[in-house]
mmCIF file of C-alpha atoms in Angstrom:
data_model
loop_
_atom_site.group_PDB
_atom_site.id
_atom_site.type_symbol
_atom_site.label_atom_id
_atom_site.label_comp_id
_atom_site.label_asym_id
_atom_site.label_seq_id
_atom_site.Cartn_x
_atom_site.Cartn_y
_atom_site.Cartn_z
ATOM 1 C CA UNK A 1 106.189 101.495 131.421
ATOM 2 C CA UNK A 2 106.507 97.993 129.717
ATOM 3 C CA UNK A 3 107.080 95.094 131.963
ATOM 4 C CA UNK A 4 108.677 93.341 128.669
ATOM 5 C CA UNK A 5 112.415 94.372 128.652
ATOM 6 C CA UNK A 6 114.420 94.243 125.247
ATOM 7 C CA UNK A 7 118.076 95.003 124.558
ATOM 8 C CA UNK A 8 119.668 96.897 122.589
ATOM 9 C CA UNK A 9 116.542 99.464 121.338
ATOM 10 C CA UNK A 10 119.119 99.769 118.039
ATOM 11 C CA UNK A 11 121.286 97.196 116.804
ATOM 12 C CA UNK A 12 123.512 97.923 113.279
ATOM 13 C CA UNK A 13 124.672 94.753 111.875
ATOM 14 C CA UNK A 14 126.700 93.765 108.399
ATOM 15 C CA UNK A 15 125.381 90.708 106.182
ATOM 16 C CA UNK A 16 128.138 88.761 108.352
ATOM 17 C CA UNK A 17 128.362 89.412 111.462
ATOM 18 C CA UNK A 18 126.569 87.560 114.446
ATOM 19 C CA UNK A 19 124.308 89.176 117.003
ATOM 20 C CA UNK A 20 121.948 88.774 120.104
ATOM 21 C CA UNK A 21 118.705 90.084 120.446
ATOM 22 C CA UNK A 22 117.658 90.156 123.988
ATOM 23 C CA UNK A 23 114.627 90.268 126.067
ATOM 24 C CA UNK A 24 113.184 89.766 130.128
ATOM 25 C CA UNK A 25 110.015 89.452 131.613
ATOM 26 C CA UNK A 26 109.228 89.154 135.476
ATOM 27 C CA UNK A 27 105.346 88.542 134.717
ATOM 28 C CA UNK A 28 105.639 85.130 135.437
ATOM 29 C CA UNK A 29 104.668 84.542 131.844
ATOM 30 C CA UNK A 30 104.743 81.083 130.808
ATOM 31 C CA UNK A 31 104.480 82.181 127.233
ATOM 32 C CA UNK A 32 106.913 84.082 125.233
ATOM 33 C CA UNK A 33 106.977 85.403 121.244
ATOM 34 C CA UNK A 34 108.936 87.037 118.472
ATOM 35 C CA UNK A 35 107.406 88.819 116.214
ATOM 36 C CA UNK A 36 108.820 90.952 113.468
ATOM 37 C CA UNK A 37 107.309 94.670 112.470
ATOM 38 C CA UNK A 38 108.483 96.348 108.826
ATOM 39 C CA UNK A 39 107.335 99.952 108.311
ATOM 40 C CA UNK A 40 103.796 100.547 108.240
ATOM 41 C CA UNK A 41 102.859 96.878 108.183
ATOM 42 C CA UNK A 42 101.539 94.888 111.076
ATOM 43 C CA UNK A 43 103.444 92.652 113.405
ATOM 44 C CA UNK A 44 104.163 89.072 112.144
ATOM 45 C CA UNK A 45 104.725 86.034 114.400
ATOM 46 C CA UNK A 46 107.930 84.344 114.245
ATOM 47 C CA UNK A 47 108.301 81.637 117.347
ATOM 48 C CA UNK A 48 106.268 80.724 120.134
ATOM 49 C CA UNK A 49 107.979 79.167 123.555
ATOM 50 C CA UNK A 50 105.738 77.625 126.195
ATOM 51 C CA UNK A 51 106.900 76.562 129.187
ATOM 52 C CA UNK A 52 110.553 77.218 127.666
ATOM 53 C CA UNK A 53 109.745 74.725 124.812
ATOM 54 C CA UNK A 54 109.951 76.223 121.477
ATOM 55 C CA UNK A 55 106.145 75.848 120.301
ATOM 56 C CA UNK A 56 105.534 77.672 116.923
ATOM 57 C CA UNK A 57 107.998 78.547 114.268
ATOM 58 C CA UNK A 58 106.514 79.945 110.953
ATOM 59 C CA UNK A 59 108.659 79.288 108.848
ATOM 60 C CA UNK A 60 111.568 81.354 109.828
ATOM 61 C CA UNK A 61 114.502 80.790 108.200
ATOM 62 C CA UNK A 62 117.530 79.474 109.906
ATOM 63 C CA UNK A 63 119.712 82.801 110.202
ATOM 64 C CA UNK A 64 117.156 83.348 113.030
ATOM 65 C CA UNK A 65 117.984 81.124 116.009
ATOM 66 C CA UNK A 66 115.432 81.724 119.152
ATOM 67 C CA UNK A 67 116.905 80.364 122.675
ATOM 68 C CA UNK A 68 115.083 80.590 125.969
ATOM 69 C CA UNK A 69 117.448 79.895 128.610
ATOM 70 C CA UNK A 70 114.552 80.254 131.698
ATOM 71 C CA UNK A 71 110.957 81.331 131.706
ATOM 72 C CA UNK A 72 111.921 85.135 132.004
ATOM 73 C CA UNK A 73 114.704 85.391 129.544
ATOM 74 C CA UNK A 74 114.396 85.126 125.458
ATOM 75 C CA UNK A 75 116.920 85.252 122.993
ATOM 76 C CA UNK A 76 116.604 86.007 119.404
ATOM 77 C CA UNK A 77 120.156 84.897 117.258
ATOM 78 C CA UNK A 78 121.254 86.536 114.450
ATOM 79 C CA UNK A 79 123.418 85.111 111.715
ATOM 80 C CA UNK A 80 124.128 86.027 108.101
ATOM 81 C CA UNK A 81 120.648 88.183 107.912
ATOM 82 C CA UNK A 82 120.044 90.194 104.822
ATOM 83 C CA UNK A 83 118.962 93.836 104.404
ATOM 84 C CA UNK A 84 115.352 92.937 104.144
ATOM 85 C CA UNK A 85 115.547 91.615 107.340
ATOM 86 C CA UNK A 86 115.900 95.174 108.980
ATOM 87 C CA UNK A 87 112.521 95.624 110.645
ATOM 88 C CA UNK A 88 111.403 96.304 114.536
ATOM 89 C CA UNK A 89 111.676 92.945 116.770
ATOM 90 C CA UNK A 90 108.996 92.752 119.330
ATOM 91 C CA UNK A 91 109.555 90.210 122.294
ATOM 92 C CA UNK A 92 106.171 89.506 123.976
ATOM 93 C CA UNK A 93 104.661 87.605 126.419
ATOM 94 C CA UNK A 94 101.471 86.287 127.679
ATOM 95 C CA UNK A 95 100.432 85.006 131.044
ATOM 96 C CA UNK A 96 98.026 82.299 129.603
ATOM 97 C CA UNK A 97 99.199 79.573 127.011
ATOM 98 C CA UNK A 98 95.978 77.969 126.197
ATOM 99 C CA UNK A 99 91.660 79.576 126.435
ATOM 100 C CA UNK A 100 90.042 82.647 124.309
ATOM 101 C CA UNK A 101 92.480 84.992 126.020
ATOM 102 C CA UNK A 102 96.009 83.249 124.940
ATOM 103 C CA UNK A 103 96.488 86.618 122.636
ATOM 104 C CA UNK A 104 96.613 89.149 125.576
ATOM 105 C CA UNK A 105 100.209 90.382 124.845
ATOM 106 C CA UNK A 106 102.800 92.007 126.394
ATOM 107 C CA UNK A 107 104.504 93.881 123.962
ATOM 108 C CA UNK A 108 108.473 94.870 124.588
ATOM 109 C CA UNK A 109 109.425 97.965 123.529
ATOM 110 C CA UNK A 110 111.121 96.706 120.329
ATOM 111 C CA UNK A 111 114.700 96.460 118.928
ATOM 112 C CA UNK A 112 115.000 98.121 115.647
ATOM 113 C CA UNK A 113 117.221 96.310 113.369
ATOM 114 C CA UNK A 114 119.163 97.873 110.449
ATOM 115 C CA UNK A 115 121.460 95.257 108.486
ATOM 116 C CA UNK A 116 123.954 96.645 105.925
ATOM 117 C CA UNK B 1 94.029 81.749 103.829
ATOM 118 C CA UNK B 2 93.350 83.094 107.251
ATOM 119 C CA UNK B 3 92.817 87.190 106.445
ATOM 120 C CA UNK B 4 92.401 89.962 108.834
ATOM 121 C CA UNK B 5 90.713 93.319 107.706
ATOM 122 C CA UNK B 6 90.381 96.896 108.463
ATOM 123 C CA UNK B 7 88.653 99.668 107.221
ATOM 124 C CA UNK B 8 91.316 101.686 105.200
ATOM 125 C CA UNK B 9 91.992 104.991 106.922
ATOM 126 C CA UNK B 10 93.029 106.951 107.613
ATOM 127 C CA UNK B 11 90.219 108.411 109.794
ATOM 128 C CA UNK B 12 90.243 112.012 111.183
ATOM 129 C CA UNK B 13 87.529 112.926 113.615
ATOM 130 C CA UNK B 14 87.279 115.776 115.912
ATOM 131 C CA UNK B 15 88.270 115.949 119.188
ATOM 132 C CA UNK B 16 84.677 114.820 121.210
ATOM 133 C CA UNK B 17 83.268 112.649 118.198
ATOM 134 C CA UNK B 18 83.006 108.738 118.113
ATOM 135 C CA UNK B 19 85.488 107.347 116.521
ATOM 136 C CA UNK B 20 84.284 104.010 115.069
ATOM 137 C CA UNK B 21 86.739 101.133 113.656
ATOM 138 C CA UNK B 22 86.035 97.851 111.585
ATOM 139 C CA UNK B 23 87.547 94.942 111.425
ATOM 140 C CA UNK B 24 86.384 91.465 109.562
ATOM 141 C CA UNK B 25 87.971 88.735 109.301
ATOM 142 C CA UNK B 26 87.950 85.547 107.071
ATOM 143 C CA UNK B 27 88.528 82.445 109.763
ATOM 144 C CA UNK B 28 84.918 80.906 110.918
ATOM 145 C CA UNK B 29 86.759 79.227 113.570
ATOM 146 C CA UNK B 30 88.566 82.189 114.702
ATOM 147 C CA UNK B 31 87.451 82.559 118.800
ATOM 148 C CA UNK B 32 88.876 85.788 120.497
ATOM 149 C CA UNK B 33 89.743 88.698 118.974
ATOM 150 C CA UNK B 34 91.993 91.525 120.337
ATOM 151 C CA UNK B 35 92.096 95.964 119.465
ATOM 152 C CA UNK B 36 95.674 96.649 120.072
ATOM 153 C CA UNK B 37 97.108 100.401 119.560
ATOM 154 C CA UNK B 38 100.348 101.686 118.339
ATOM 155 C CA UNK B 39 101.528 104.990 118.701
ATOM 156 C CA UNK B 40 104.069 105.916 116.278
ATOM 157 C CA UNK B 41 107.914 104.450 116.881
ATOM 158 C CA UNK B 42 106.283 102.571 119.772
ATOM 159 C CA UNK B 43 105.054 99.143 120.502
ATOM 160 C CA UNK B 44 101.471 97.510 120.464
ATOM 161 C CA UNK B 45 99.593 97.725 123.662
ATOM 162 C CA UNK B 46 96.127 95.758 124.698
ATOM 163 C CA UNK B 47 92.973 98.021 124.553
ATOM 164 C CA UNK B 48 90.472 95.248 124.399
ATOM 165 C CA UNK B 49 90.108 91.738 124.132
ATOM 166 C CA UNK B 50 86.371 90.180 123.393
ATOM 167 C CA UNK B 51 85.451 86.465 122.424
ATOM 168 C CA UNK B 52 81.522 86.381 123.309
ATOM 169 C CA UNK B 53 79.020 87.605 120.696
ATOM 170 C CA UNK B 54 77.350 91.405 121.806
ATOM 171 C CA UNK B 55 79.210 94.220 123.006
ATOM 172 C CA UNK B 56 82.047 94.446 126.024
ATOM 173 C CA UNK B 57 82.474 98.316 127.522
ATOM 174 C CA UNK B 58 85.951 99.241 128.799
ATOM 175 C CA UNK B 59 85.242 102.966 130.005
ATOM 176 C CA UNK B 60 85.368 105.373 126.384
ATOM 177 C CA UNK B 61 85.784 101.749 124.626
ATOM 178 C CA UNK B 62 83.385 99.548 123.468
ATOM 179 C CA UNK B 63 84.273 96.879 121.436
ATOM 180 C CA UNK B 64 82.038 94.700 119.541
ATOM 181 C CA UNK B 65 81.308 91.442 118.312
ATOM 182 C CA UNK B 66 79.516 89.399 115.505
ATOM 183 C CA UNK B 67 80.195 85.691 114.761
ATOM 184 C CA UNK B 68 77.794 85.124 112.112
ATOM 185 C CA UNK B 69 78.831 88.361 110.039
ATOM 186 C CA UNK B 70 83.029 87.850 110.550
ATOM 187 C CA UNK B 71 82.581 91.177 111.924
ATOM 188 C CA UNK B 72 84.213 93.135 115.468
ATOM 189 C CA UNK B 73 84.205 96.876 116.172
ATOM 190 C CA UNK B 74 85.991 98.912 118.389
ATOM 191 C CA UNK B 75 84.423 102.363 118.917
ATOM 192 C CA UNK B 76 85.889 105.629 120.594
ATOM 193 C CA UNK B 77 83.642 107.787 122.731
ATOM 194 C CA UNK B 78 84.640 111.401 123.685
ATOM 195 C CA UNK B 79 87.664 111.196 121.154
ATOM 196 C CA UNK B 80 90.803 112.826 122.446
ATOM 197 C CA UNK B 81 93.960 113.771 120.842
ATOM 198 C CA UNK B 82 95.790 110.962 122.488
ATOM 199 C CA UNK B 83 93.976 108.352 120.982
ATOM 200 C CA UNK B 84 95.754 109.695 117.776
ATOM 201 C CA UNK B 85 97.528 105.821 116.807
ATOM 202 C CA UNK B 86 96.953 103.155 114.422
ATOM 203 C CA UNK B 87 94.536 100.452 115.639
ATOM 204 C CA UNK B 88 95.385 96.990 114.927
ATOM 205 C CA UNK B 89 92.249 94.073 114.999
ATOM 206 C CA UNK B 90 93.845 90.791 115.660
ATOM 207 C CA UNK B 91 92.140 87.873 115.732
ATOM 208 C CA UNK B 92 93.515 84.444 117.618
ATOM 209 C CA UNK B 93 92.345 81.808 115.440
ATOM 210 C CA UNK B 94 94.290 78.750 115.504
ATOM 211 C CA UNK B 95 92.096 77.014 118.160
ATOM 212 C CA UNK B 96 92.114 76.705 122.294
ATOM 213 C CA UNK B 97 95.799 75.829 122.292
ATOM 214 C CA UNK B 98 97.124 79.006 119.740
ATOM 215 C CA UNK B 99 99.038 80.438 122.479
ATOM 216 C CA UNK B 100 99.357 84.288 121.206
ATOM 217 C CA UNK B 101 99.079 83.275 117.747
ATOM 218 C CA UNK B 102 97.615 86.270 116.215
ATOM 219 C CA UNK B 103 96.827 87.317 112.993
ATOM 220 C CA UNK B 104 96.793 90.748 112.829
ATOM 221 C CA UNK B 105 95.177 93.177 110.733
ATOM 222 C CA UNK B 106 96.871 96.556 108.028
ATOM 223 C CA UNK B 107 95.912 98.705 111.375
ATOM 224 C CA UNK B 108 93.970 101.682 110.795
ATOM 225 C CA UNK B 109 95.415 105.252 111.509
ATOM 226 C CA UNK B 110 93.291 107.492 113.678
ATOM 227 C CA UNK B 111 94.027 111.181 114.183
ATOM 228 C CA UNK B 112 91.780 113.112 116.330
ATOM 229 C CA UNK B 113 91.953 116.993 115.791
ATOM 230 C CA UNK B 114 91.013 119.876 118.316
#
């Protein structure tokens, strides 16, 4: 079972409505990530927090608002998305933040995301 | 542009065999570089992680690893129908302070039959 907690698994959202992705981690990870997952495509990195300081953003656009409120707890926002924004949200986390082994993930179980 | 790659599958093999799976990548600088596996509706989990040149053994895993040809492996002893996934090669490559920054391959689907 995955020590990486997200909620909801499903979320069904129209072009304008606002929503909260969320997701927990008792690791003691220092390190947290987004990434996003379409069908049959690999996972793609959205944010990076360290030490609860956003580190990495590529180049997400603004309807995506990440928020870490403590080091166990990661929010994803959701504003005025699009339909090609439904994909599977993984939350992840990693114990080390910096060394050859920074990409040892702890995968969430996802929240799949379908937006009308 | 920083490029994963896989062989494209997918790859059947029967149950028993050696599965073997490729993965080169573009980044001279890249440093460690990870084998996760997906299973179908489900989310990536760590098989292997390896950042020295040679080979690293992990019971019926054995990844490898070569710098100079952009190259890492991850072969399958003893095959088993539950190693039936996709295989993703990711590669951390943005330097000692990347945090999980990974770049991650198409994934290659492997199906092992009885």
């Amino acid at each position: 079972d995955t020590e990486v907690t997200q909620t909801p698994k499903h979320l069904v959202m129209g072009m304008t409505n606002k929503k909260s992705l969320k997701c927990e981690q008792h690791m003691g990870h220092r390190a947290m990530y987004w990434y996003k997952q379409k069908a049959k495509k690999p996972p793609e990195l959205m944010f990076v927090y360290s030490y609860e300081k956003l580190s990495i953003n590529e180049s997400v656009p603004s309807r995506f608002s990440p928020e870490c409120p403590n080091s166990s707890l990661l929010n994803l926002h959701l504003h005025a998305l699009q339909p090609e924004d439904s994909a599977l949200y993984l939350c992840a986390s990693s114990q080390k933040t910096s060394g050859p082994n920074t990409g040892e993930l702890f995968f969430g179980e996802g929240s799949r995301l379908t937006v009308l | 542009q920083k490029e994963v790659e896989q062989n494209s599958g997918p790859l059947s093999v029967p149950e028993g065999a050696i599965a073997s799976l490729n993965c080169t990548y573009s980044d001279r600088g890249s440093q460690s570089f990870f084998w996760y596996r997906q299973y179908s509706g489900k989310s990536p989990e760590l098989i292997m992680f390896i950042y020295s040149n040679g080979d690293k053994e992990d019971g019926r895993f054995t990844a490898q690893l070569n710098k100079a040809s952009q190259y890492v492996s991850l072969l399958i002893r003893d095959s088993q129908p539950s190693d039936s996934a996709t295989y993703l090669c990711a590669v951390n490559n943005a330097g000692g302070t990347s945090y999980g920054k990974l770049t991650f391959g198409q994934g290659t689907i492997l199906t092992v039959h009885p």
